[in-house]
Amino acid sequence: MPARDAGRAPLSIAVIGGGPGGLYAAALLKRLDPDRSVTLWERGAPDDTFGFGVVLSDETLGGIEHADPAVYRALRAEFVRWDDIDIVHRGRTLTSGGHGFAALGRRRLLEILHERCHELGVDLRFRAEAPPAAELAAAHDLVIAADGVHSLTREAHAAHFAPRITRHRCRYIWLAADFAFDAFRFEIAETEHGVMQLHGYPYAAGASTVIVEMREEVWEAAGLGGLDEQASAEHCAKVFSDALGGRPLRGNNSSWTAFRTVVNEHWSYGNTVLLGDAAHTAHFSIGSGTKLAVEDALALAACVEEQPDLAAALTAYESERRPVVASTQRAAAASLRWFEDLARYLDQPARQFAFNLLTRSRRVTHDNLRLRDPGFTDAVEREFGCEPGTPPMFTPFRLRGLELKNRVVVSPMDMYSAVDGVPGDFHLVHLGARALGGAGLVMTEMVCVSPEGRITPGCTGLYTPEQAVSWRRIVDFVHEQAPGTAFGVQLGHSGRKGSTRLMWDGMDQPLDTGNWPVAAASPLPYLPGVSQIPHALDRAELAGIRARFTAAARRAADCGFDLLELHCAHGYLLSGFLSPLTNQRTDEYGGSLAGRLRFPLEVFDAVRESWPAERPMTVRLSATDWAEGGTTVEDAVEIARAFAAHGADAIDVSTGQVVPEERPEFGRSYQTPYADRIRNALAVPVVAVGAISSWDDVNSLLLAGRADLCALARPHLYDPHWTLHAAAEQGYAGPGARWPLPYRAGSRTPPTGRTDAPRPRLSLN
């Protein structure tokens, strides 16, 4: 139904739900126009609440101060503030300072908002079930559904809001202790049933929130599912007796639950709008859902005030809040997964574990943490092995007989600029410039092992003597002009994704003329109805392709490449064997994961035998297909395990591009959790890739133990000297980032126009 165009006449507003978000929205909307009729329904009593403390950021408090100083003053009088985070790792407490938290009791927050609503004339109806949302929408100009994670309003209009609700793998319970922690405390208990964790923080002078969380299988093994609130509190108090100083825990309508992430395709329907947990949730480990709900209320009230009608206001509200919430949910998802996989990190050195925990969501980074607590960060760097004044990214790393001068990799990037597979002057300049730019390892694009293994007519190859001569010229340039920079070759075969146009002429689209036949594990086209149907390879053809790979590897060795990577990702031939979505064979090369691994491992073994023993060999994998029924991260761990057992020196962890119906979860460093998972499950070196854009990200990933090397693509297109500039910006001039002699005069940031000059006096006091 269309929203009612109320013009500038006073609005009639219904609010469903008396949590902080609903109350604050009601108060703001009434304050902005006292003539508005604002009615709020809450089925509980005024003093009914769950949980104990809530945390609000300084940013959120600033918004509250600006929007309603009266509420801000009341909150400020109640807040408990602290700066430190204590992380207890196997009996050792590590403290990081400078974090700045503010918390208060949830009940007191509600009381303040009740008082403000009463002052402003909001009609608060407690112990009253709200009428159905459709009924309210017919009788009011605006309906605000702030009815929580189990929103009845959202479910009543699910066809329009299109919610997606994901249940996660941990169980947790909200409890309280009658004393105040002196810091935000994380503690881990390694019990006979598995790992349990405590999140605790003070919210009043004599009270703390305590959340106990664990994997569901641990919860079941410990028998916690059969305990009532009191027994659960007693059990948790016993497990975490040291953290609590032997003091008890208490509940408040507390029960064990699994966190649910709520995402909605749309936030409004006609004149009904979702707010807070009804619209979205973010795991409690990165902050309070109350914070998001209060920010929603601020934005909604502002948009109603600023926009000419309600339809425009609701559109503006969602446009303003959705990207902020999406960013928060991405960070929350990273944090949630970290705690789900906590047991995987317990064997890390204590300080690295603490750093890993603090940076788990990627919102706190190495540089940010250095500003907060330089002493803590220095200690983590020393434990990592950094020389004084050396950022983590400029520490060396050894793979077999090759020592890399730093941890930065220029990721393989297809240039589609070869003629008959021969790299020309463009490749010399392109790869030479990036080698001069300071990276420890520069990778070629995917170099194809046969003419029919090309993606496009512009792809490079290593299947003719002429191609080898041209590659040798580029390798020699890199070694002579950028001493200390390693040069790696990536070998691959396009499989069913071959015989297509250059990227800028239509990515993955067949050639207009001159197509060559394509082959794959199974006769499944990449784009049904568009792409060629590939030929399913038989045993003899598989042997022929294996021979093509070994011949290319021998040519690469003769060219002088320092490292060889086998491309088993992105839906190309070897990747097509690994994924169950693209491999539907019924012979020994299909079926189970072991069967799907058979041919890629045969190729790897043949190439490894052809490649010099002292030179390292890596494998690039798609660790997930981002599609139902495809490769999962658990599969990826087993695939990586198999390649490592066959002699892979590192796993280059990418994702996706296997099937066109994929749904990637794009965002900053969005692929790095897969590298993290493989590294910490197998203790095998990994290369992380995927929207890593800053040197701060690189330092953070390395120091936390999530990756050993970081590969960057687009940043190196934007700035071929990205690594050297990263060194200059960090004040580093050591052996990990030597400027080429002809460029040394440019090793300092050029001066710019002054912005700090004294301002002229333009008025009298």
PDB file of C-alpha atoms in Angstrom, residues 14-272:
ATOM      1  CA  ALA A  14       2.335   4.051  16.103  1.00  0.00           C
ATOM      2  CA  VAL A  15       5.384   2.338  17.596  1.00  0.00           C
ATOM      3  CA  ILE A  16       5.418  -1.421  18.196  1.00  0.00           C
ATOM      4  CA  GLY A  17       7.936  -2.422  20.861  1.00  0.00           C
ATOM      5  CA  GLY A  18       9.205  -0.666  23.961  1.00  0.00           C
ATOM      6  CA  GLY A  19      12.902  -1.405  23.701  1.00  0.00           C
ATOM      7  CA  PRO A  20      15.478   1.404  23.516  1.00  0.00           C
ATOM      8  CA  GLY A  21      15.077   1.858  19.753  1.00  0.00           C
ATOM      9  CA  GLY A  22      11.287   2.160  19.816  1.00  0.00           C
ATOM     10  CA  LEU A  23      11.283   4.434  22.872  1.00  0.00           C
ATOM     11  CA  TYR A  24      13.958   6.717  21.492  1.00  0.00           C
ATOM     12  CA  ALA A  25      12.263   6.979  18.100  1.00  0.00           C
ATOM     13  CA  ALA A  26       8.995   7.870  19.839  1.00  0.00           C
ATOM     14  CA  ALA A  27      10.689  10.516  21.988  1.00  0.00           C
ATOM     15  CA  LEU A  28      12.556  12.129  19.091  1.00  0.00           C
ATOM     16  CA  LEU A  29       9.566  12.256  16.775  1.00  0.00           C
ATOM     17  CA  LYS A  30       7.429  13.814  19.509  1.00  0.00           C
ATOM     18  CA  ARG A  31      10.139  16.298  20.483  1.00  0.00           C
ATOM     19  CA  LEU A  32      10.575  17.445  16.885  1.00  0.00           C
ATOM     20  CA  ASP A  33       6.836  18.146  16.577  1.00  0.00           C
ATOM     21  CA  PRO A  34       4.834  18.246  19.853  1.00  0.00           C
ATOM     22  CA  ASP A  35       1.584  18.229  17.851  1.00  0.00           C
ATOM     23  CA  ARG A  36       2.251  14.710  16.631  1.00  0.00           C
ATOM     24  CA  SER A  37       0.280  11.858  18.135  1.00  0.00           C
ATOM     25  CA  VAL A  38       2.770   9.145  19.141  1.00  0.00           C
ATOM     26  CA  THR A  39       1.549   5.915  20.725  1.00  0.00           C
ATOM     27  CA  LEU A  40       3.816   3.050  21.768  1.00  0.00           C
ATOM     28  CA  TRP A  41       2.705  -0.484  22.586  1.00  0.00           C
ATOM     29  CA  GLU A  42       4.840  -2.768  24.762  1.00  0.00           C
ATOM     30  CA  ARG A  43       3.507  -6.140  25.832  1.00  0.00           C
ATOM     31  CA  GLY A  44       5.784  -6.282  28.889  1.00  0.00           C
ATOM     32  CA  ALA A  45       5.667  -4.278  32.094  1.00  0.00           C
ATOM     33  CA  PRO A  46       7.716  -1.061  32.395  1.00  0.00           C
ATOM     34  CA  ASP A  47      10.388  -2.801  34.464  1.00  0.00           C
ATOM     35  CA  ASP A  48      10.515  -5.988  32.398  1.00  0.00           C
ATOM     36  CA  THR A  49      13.810  -6.358  30.592  1.00  0.00           C
ATOM     37  CA  PHE A  50      16.320  -8.955  29.585  1.00  0.00           C
ATOM     38  CA  GLY A  51      20.071  -8.701  29.752  1.00  0.00           C
ATOM     39  CA  PHE A  52      21.911  -6.327  32.025  1.00  0.00           C
ATOM     40  CA  GLY A  53      24.312  -3.764  30.590  1.00  0.00           C
ATOM     41  CA  VAL A  54      24.407  -1.988  27.236  1.00  0.00           C
ATOM     42  CA  VAL A  55      27.397  -0.359  25.574  1.00  0.00           C
ATOM     43  CA  LEU A  56      27.195   2.824  23.509  1.00  0.00           C
ATOM     44  CA  SER A  57      30.023   4.348  21.496  1.00  0.00           C
ATOM     45  CA  ASP A  58      31.186   7.953  21.745  1.00  0.00           C
ATOM     46  CA  GLU A  59      29.914   8.456  18.195  1.00  0.00           C
ATOM     47  CA  THR A  60      26.404   7.320  19.161  1.00  0.00           C
ATOM     48  CA  LEU A  61      26.478   9.443  22.311  1.00  0.00           C
ATOM     49  CA  GLY A  62      27.442  12.450  20.231  1.00  0.00           C
ATOM     50  CA  GLY A  63      24.391  11.904  18.064  1.00  0.00           C
ATOM     51  CA  ILE A  64      22.178  11.642  21.150  1.00  0.00           C
ATOM     52  CA  GLU A  65      23.664  14.831  22.590  1.00  0.00           C
ATOM     53  CA  HIS A  66      22.908  16.715  19.393  1.00  0.00           C
ATOM     54  CA  ALA A  67      19.388  15.289  18.971  1.00  0.00           C
ATOM     55  CA  ASP A  68      18.167  15.445  22.573  1.00  0.00           C
ATOM     56  CA  PRO A  69      20.451  17.029  25.189  1.00  0.00           C
ATOM     57  CA  ALA A  70      18.071  16.054  27.995  1.00  0.00           C
ATOM     58  CA  VAL A  71      18.470  12.340  27.282  1.00  0.00           C
ATOM     59  CA  TYR A  72      22.216  12.772  26.865  1.00  0.00           C
ATOM     60  CA  ARG A  73      22.584  14.490  30.246  1.00  0.00           C
ATOM     61  CA  ALA A  74      20.636  11.731  31.961  1.00  0.00           C
ATOM     62  CA  LEU A  75      22.721   9.032  30.311  1.00  0.00           C
ATOM     63  CA  ARG A  76      26.008  10.771  31.030  1.00  0.00           C
ATOM     64  CA  ALA A  77      25.219  10.789  34.725  1.00  0.00           C
ATOM     65  CA  GLU A  78      24.814   7.003  34.701  1.00  0.00           C
ATOM     66  CA  PHE A  79      27.661   5.808  32.513  1.00  0.00           C
ATOM     67  CA  VAL A  80      30.473   3.602  33.714  1.00  0.00           C
ATOM     68  CA  ARG A  81      33.578   4.207  31.600  1.00  0.00           C
ATOM     69  CA  TRP A  82      36.751   2.173  31.168  1.00  0.00           C
ATOM     70  CA  ASP A  83      39.648   1.913  28.717  1.00  0.00           C
ATOM     71  CA  ASP A  84      41.259  -1.494  29.146  1.00  0.00           C
ATOM     72  CA  ILE A  85      40.604  -4.900  27.648  1.00  0.00           C
ATOM     73  CA  ASP A  86      41.951  -7.891  29.589  1.00  0.00           C
ATOM     74  CA  ILE A  87      42.508 -11.102  27.651  1.00  0.00           C
ATOM     75  CA  VAL A  88      43.246 -14.194  29.708  1.00  0.00           C
ATOM     76  CA  HIS A  89      45.107 -16.834  27.706  1.00  0.00           C
ATOM     77  CA  ARG A  90      45.964 -20.048  29.554  1.00  0.00           C
ATOM     78  CA  GLY A  91      46.302 -18.294  32.888  1.00  0.00           C
ATOM     79  CA  ARG A  92      48.183 -15.298  31.561  1.00  0.00           C
ATOM     80  CA  THR A  93      46.439 -11.909  31.497  1.00  0.00           C
ATOM     81  CA  LEU A  94      47.367  -9.488  28.726  1.00  0.00           C
ATOM     82  CA  THR A  95      45.996  -5.957  28.885  1.00  0.00           C
ATOM     83  CA  SER A  96      45.466  -3.551  26.012  1.00  0.00           C
ATOM     84  CA  GLY A  97      44.482   0.019  26.838  1.00  0.00           C
ATOM     85  CA  GLY A  98      43.046   3.056  25.132  1.00  0.00           C
ATOM     86  CA  HIS A  99      39.770   1.513  23.924  1.00  0.00           C
ATOM     87  CA  GLY A 100      37.229   3.812  25.589  1.00  0.00           C
ATOM     88  CA  PHE A 101      33.940   2.114  26.516  1.00  0.00           C
ATOM     89  CA  ALA A 102      30.798   3.528  28.116  1.00  0.00           C
ATOM     90  CA  ALA A 103      28.041   1.328  29.534  1.00  0.00           C
ATOM     91  CA  LEU A 104      24.981   1.517  31.762  1.00  0.00           C
ATOM     92  CA  GLY A 105      22.277  -0.830  32.933  1.00  0.00           C
ATOM     93  CA  ARG A 106      19.610  -1.686  30.379  1.00  0.00           C
ATOM     94  CA  ARG A 107      16.880  -1.160  32.967  1.00  0.00           C
ATOM     95  CA  ARG A 108      18.190   2.298  33.827  1.00  0.00           C
ATOM     96  CA  LEU A 109      18.385   3.170  30.121  1.00  0.00           C
ATOM     97  CA  LEU A 110      14.739   2.197  29.712  1.00  0.00           C
ATOM     98  CA  GLU A 111      13.757   4.248  32.770  1.00  0.00           C
ATOM     99  CA  ILE A 112      15.460   7.331  31.318  1.00  0.00           C
ATOM    100  CA  LEU A 113      13.654   6.866  28.007  1.00  0.00           C
ATOM    101  CA  HIS A 114      10.311   6.218  29.765  1.00  0.00           C
ATOM    102  CA  GLU A 115      10.727   9.463  31.706  1.00  0.00           C
ATOM    103  CA  ARG A 116      11.588  11.391  28.560  1.00  0.00           C
ATOM    104  CA  CYS A 117       8.606   9.971  26.663  1.00  0.00           C
ATOM    105  CA  HIS A 118       6.269  10.907  29.540  1.00  0.00           C
ATOM    106  CA  GLU A 119       7.703  14.448  29.634  1.00  0.00           C
ATOM    107  CA  LEU A 120       7.085  14.865  25.911  1.00  0.00           C
ATOM    108  CA  GLY A 121       3.587  13.408  25.933  1.00  0.00           C
ATOM    109  CA  VAL A 122       4.158  10.055  24.220  1.00  0.00           C
ATOM    110  CA  ASP A 123       1.308   7.630  24.988  1.00  0.00           C
ATOM    111  CA  LEU A 124       3.086   4.582  26.472  1.00  0.00           C
ATOM    112  CA  ARG A 125       0.893   1.491  26.713  1.00  0.00           C
ATOM    113  CA  PHE A 126       2.557  -1.256  28.744  1.00  0.00           C
ATOM    114  CA  ARG A 127       1.259  -4.802  29.190  1.00  0.00           C
ATOM    115  CA  ALA A 128      -0.566  -4.177  25.919  1.00  0.00           C
ATOM    116  CA  GLU A 129      -0.261  -6.294  22.807  1.00  0.00           C
ATOM    117  CA  ALA A 130      -0.074  -4.026  19.763  1.00  0.00           C
ATOM    118  CA  PRO A 131      -2.840  -4.408  17.196  1.00  0.00           C
ATOM    119  CA  PRO A 132      -1.746  -6.106  13.950  1.00  0.00           C
ATOM    120  CA  ALA A 133       0.588  -3.968  11.884  1.00  0.00           C
ATOM    121  CA  ALA A 134      -1.880  -3.796   8.983  1.00  0.00           C
ATOM    122  CA  GLU A 135      -4.574  -2.459  11.307  1.00  0.00           C
ATOM    123  CA  LEU A 136      -2.189   0.148  12.724  1.00  0.00           C
ATOM    124  CA  ALA A 137      -1.084   1.124   9.225  1.00  0.00           C
ATOM    125  CA  ALA A 138      -4.668   1.825   8.224  1.00  0.00           C
ATOM    126  CA  ALA A 139      -5.230   4.085  11.251  1.00  0.00           C
ATOM    127  CA  HIS A 140      -1.858   5.902  11.433  1.00  0.00           C
ATOM    128  CA  ASP A 141       0.411   7.863   9.123  1.00  0.00           C
ATOM    129  CA  LEU A 142       3.525   5.961  10.217  1.00  0.00           C
ATOM    130  CA  VAL A 143       4.049   2.585  11.914  1.00  0.00           C
ATOM    131  CA  ILE A 144       7.464   1.840  13.415  1.00  0.00           C
ATOM    132  CA  ALA A 145       8.060  -1.870  13.991  1.00  0.00           C
ATOM    133  CA  ALA A 146      10.695  -2.063  16.715  1.00  0.00           C
ATOM    134  CA  ASP A 147       9.474  -5.439  17.910  1.00  0.00           C
ATOM    135  CA  GLY A 148      12.808  -7.220  18.015  1.00  0.00           C
ATOM    136  CA  VAL A 149      14.586 -10.148  16.452  1.00  0.00           C
ATOM    137  CA  HIS A 150      11.390 -12.240  16.470  1.00  0.00           C
ATOM    138  CA  SER A 151       9.359  -9.383  14.946  1.00  0.00           C
ATOM    139  CA  LEU A 152       5.735 -10.352  14.292  1.00  0.00           C
ATOM    140  CA  THR A 153       5.414  -7.364  11.986  1.00  0.00           C
ATOM    141  CA  ARG A 154       8.280  -8.580   9.834  1.00  0.00           C
ATOM    142  CA  GLU A 155       6.809 -12.060   9.683  1.00  0.00           C
ATOM    143  CA  ALA A 156       3.320 -10.769   8.863  1.00  0.00           C
ATOM    144  CA  HIS A 157       4.737  -9.021   5.786  1.00  0.00           C
ATOM    145  CA  ALA A 158       7.596 -11.458   5.079  1.00  0.00           C
ATOM    146  CA  ALA A 159       6.722 -11.600   1.387  1.00  0.00           C
ATOM    147  CA  HIS A 160       7.614  -7.924   1.085  1.00  0.00           C
ATOM    148  CA  PHE A 161      10.406  -7.475   3.671  1.00  0.00           C
ATOM    149  CA  ALA A 162      12.031 -10.722   2.402  1.00  0.00           C
ATOM    150  CA  PRO A 163      13.963 -11.541   5.585  1.00  0.00           C
ATOM    151  CA  ARG A 164      16.949 -13.894   5.653  1.00  0.00           C
ATOM    152  CA  ILE A 165      17.656 -15.301   9.088  1.00  0.00           C
ATOM    153  CA  THR A 166      20.856 -17.258   9.711  1.00  0.00           C
ATOM    154  CA  ARG A 167      21.250 -19.307  12.885  1.00  0.00           C
ATOM    155  CA  HIS A 168      24.847 -19.668  14.056  1.00  0.00           C
ATOM    156  CA  ARG A 169      26.875 -22.404  15.713  1.00  0.00           C
ATOM    157  CA  CYS A 170      27.361 -21.164  19.284  1.00  0.00           C
ATOM    158  CA  ARG A 171      25.076 -21.114  22.306  1.00  0.00           C
ATOM    159  CA  TYR A 172      25.282 -18.239  24.767  1.00  0.00           C
ATOM    160  CA  ILE A 173      23.558 -16.947  27.904  1.00  0.00           C
ATOM    161  CA  TRP A 174      23.348 -13.441  29.425  1.00  0.00           C
ATOM    162  CA  LEU A 175      24.137 -13.358  33.147  1.00  0.00           C
ATOM    163  CA  ALA A 176      25.342 -10.813  35.680  1.00  0.00           C
ATOM    164  CA  ALA A 177      27.782 -10.582  38.566  1.00  0.00           C
ATOM    165  CA  ASP A 178      27.358  -8.294  41.568  1.00  0.00           C
ATOM    166  CA  PHE A 179      30.751  -6.663  41.283  1.00  0.00           C
ATOM    167  CA  ALA A 180      32.395  -4.495  38.638  1.00  0.00           C
ATOM    168  CA  PHE A 181      35.168  -5.827  36.438  1.00  0.00           C
ATOM    169  CA  ASP A 182      37.913  -3.233  36.115  1.00  0.00           C
ATOM    170  CA  ALA A 183      38.198  -3.859  32.347  1.00  0.00           C
ATOM    171  CA  PHE A 184      36.399  -5.513  29.474  1.00  0.00           C
ATOM    172  CA  ARG A 185      37.401  -9.130  30.097  1.00  0.00           C
ATOM    173  CA  PHE A 186      37.748 -12.067  27.725  1.00  0.00           C
ATOM    174  CA  GLU A 187      38.536 -15.379  29.366  1.00  0.00           C
ATOM    175  CA  ILE A 188      38.734 -18.874  27.914  1.00  0.00           C
ATOM    176  CA  ALA A 189      38.137 -22.112  29.779  1.00  0.00           C
ATOM    177  CA  GLU A 190      39.448 -25.325  28.202  1.00  0.00           C
ATOM    178  CA  THR A 191      37.125 -27.900  29.767  1.00  0.00           C
ATOM    179  CA  GLU A 192      36.781 -31.654  29.324  1.00  0.00           C
ATOM    180  CA  HIS A 193      33.852 -30.936  26.997  1.00  0.00           C
ATOM    181  CA  GLY A 194      35.579 -28.281  24.905  1.00  0.00           C
ATOM    182  CA  VAL A 195      36.295 -24.558  24.897  1.00  0.00           C
ATOM    183  CA  MET A 196      34.018 -22.126  26.735  1.00  0.00           C
ATOM    184  CA  GLN A 197      34.453 -18.363  26.737  1.00  0.00           C
ATOM    185  CA  LEU A 198      33.448 -15.466  28.949  1.00  0.00           C
ATOM    186  CA  HIS A 199      32.785 -11.892  27.812  1.00  0.00           C
ATOM    187  CA  GLY A 200      32.428  -9.559  30.806  1.00  0.00           C
ATOM    188  CA  TYR A 201      32.185  -5.817  31.339  1.00  0.00           C
ATOM    189  CA  PRO A 202      31.021  -3.446  34.087  1.00  0.00           C
ATOM    190  CA  TYR A 203      27.785  -1.502  33.668  1.00  0.00           C
ATOM    191  CA  ALA A 204      27.365  -0.029  37.163  1.00  0.00           C
ATOM    192  CA  ALA A 205      29.500   0.608  40.211  1.00  0.00           C
ATOM    193  CA  GLY A 206      28.750  -2.856  41.580  1.00  0.00           C
ATOM    194  CA  ALA A 207      27.579  -4.887  38.612  1.00  0.00           C
ATOM    195  CA  SER A 208      28.904  -6.515  35.449  1.00  0.00           C
ATOM    196  CA  THR A 209      27.388  -8.190  32.434  1.00  0.00           C
ATOM    197  CA  VAL A 210      28.726 -11.703  31.910  1.00  0.00           C
ATOM    198  CA  ILE A 211      28.075 -13.565  28.644  1.00  0.00           C
ATOM    199  CA  VAL A 212      29.136 -17.200  28.485  1.00  0.00           C
ATOM    200  CA  GLU A 213      29.411 -18.672  24.987  1.00  0.00           C
ATOM    201  CA  MET A 214      30.509 -21.969  23.449  1.00  0.00           C
ATOM    202  CA  ARG A 215      30.074 -24.121  20.376  1.00  0.00           C
ATOM    203  CA  GLU A 216      26.782 -25.989  20.332  1.00  0.00           C
ATOM    204  CA  GLU A 217      28.491 -29.374  20.499  1.00  0.00           C
ATOM    205  CA  VAL A 218      30.351 -28.257  23.642  1.00  0.00           C
ATOM    206  CA  TRP A 219      27.084 -27.008  25.162  1.00  0.00           C
ATOM    207  CA  GLU A 220      25.455 -30.364  24.458  1.00  0.00           C
ATOM    208  CA  ALA A 221      28.409 -32.405  25.780  1.00  0.00           C
ATOM    209  CA  ALA A 222      28.417 -30.375  28.997  1.00  0.00           C
ATOM    210  CA  GLY A 223      24.710 -31.111  29.529  1.00  0.00           C
ATOM    211  CA  LEU A 224      23.785 -27.449  29.702  1.00  0.00           C
ATOM    212  CA  GLY A 225      20.672 -27.900  27.601  1.00  0.00           C
ATOM    213  CA  GLY A 226      18.957 -29.650  30.486  1.00  0.00           C
ATOM    214  CA  LEU A 227      19.730 -26.982  33.106  1.00  0.00           C
ATOM    215  CA  ASP A 228      17.381 -24.221  34.235  1.00  0.00           C
ATOM    216  CA  GLU A 229      18.445 -20.601  34.685  1.00  0.00           C
ATOM    217  CA  GLN A 230      19.763 -21.018  38.228  1.00  0.00           C
ATOM    218  CA  ALA A 231      21.645 -24.218  37.497  1.00  0.00           C
ATOM    219  CA  SER A 232      23.153 -22.686  34.343  1.00  0.00           C
ATOM    220  CA  ALA A 233      24.347 -19.656  36.308  1.00  0.00           C
ATOM    221  CA  GLU A 234      25.892 -21.904  38.956  1.00  0.00           C
ATOM    222  CA  HIS A 235      27.631 -24.047  36.334  1.00  0.00           C
ATOM    223  CA  CYS A 236      29.111 -21.000  34.578  1.00  0.00           C
ATOM    224  CA  ALA A 237      30.225 -19.474  37.890  1.00  0.00           C
ATOM    225  CA  LYS A 238      32.091 -22.691  38.672  1.00  0.00           C
ATOM    226  CA  VAL A 239      33.786 -22.863  35.251  1.00  0.00           C
ATOM    227  CA  PHE A 240      34.907 -19.224  35.477  1.00  0.00           C
ATOM    228  CA  SER A 241      35.536 -19.107  39.214  1.00  0.00           C
ATOM    229  CA  ASP A 242      38.951 -17.453  38.794  1.00  0.00           C
ATOM    230  CA  ALA A 243      37.560 -14.615  36.672  1.00  0.00           C
ATOM    231  CA  LEU A 244      34.732 -14.076  39.148  1.00  0.00           C
ATOM    232  CA  GLY A 245      36.842 -14.393  42.265  1.00  0.00           C
ATOM    233  CA  GLY A 246      34.575 -17.203  43.433  1.00  0.00           C
ATOM    234  CA  ARG A 247      31.499 -14.960  43.340  1.00  0.00           C
ATOM    235  CA  PRO A 248      28.140 -16.157  41.984  1.00  0.00           C
ATOM    236  CA  LEU A 249      26.314 -15.271  38.797  1.00  0.00           C
ATOM    237  CA  ARG A 250      22.637 -14.461  38.492  1.00  0.00           C
ATOM    238  CA  GLY A 251      20.172 -14.482  35.633  1.00  0.00           C
ATOM    239  CA  ASN A 252      17.268 -12.317  34.515  1.00  0.00           C
ATOM    240  CA  ASN A 253      14.937 -14.367  32.335  1.00  0.00           C
ATOM    241  CA  SER A 254      18.202 -15.840  31.046  1.00  0.00           C
ATOM    242  CA  SER A 255      18.275 -18.845  28.769  1.00  0.00           C
ATOM    243  CA  TRP A 256      20.702 -20.445  26.373  1.00  0.00           C
ATOM    244  CA  THR A 257      20.165 -19.305  22.807  1.00  0.00           C
ATOM    245  CA  ALA A 258      21.882 -19.325  19.425  1.00  0.00           C
ATOM    246  CA  PHE A 259      22.555 -16.005  17.756  1.00  0.00           C
ATOM    247  CA  ARG A 260      20.560 -15.236  14.631  1.00  0.00           C
ATOM    248  CA  THR A 261      21.700 -12.778  11.996  1.00  0.00           C
ATOM    249  CA  VAL A 262      18.717 -10.941  10.522  1.00  0.00           C
ATOM    250  CA  VAL A 263      18.922  -9.310   7.090  1.00  0.00           C
ATOM    251  CA  ASN A 264      15.943  -7.849   5.221  1.00  0.00           C
ATOM    252  CA  GLU A 265      15.748  -7.123   1.519  1.00  0.00           C
ATOM    253  CA  HIS A 266      13.457  -4.162   2.265  1.00  0.00           C
ATOM    254  CA  TRP A 267      12.993  -2.170   5.470  1.00  0.00           C
ATOM    255  CA  SER A 268       9.654  -0.543   4.747  1.00  0.00           C
ATOM    256  CA  TYR A 269       6.274  -1.572   3.373  1.00  0.00           C
ATOM    257  CA  GLY A 270       3.847   1.217   2.662  1.00  0.00           C
ATOM    258  CA  ASN A 271       3.865   3.323   5.840  1.00  0.00           C
ATOM    259  CA  THR A 272       5.345   0.553   8.034  1.00  0.00           C
TER     260      THR A 272
END
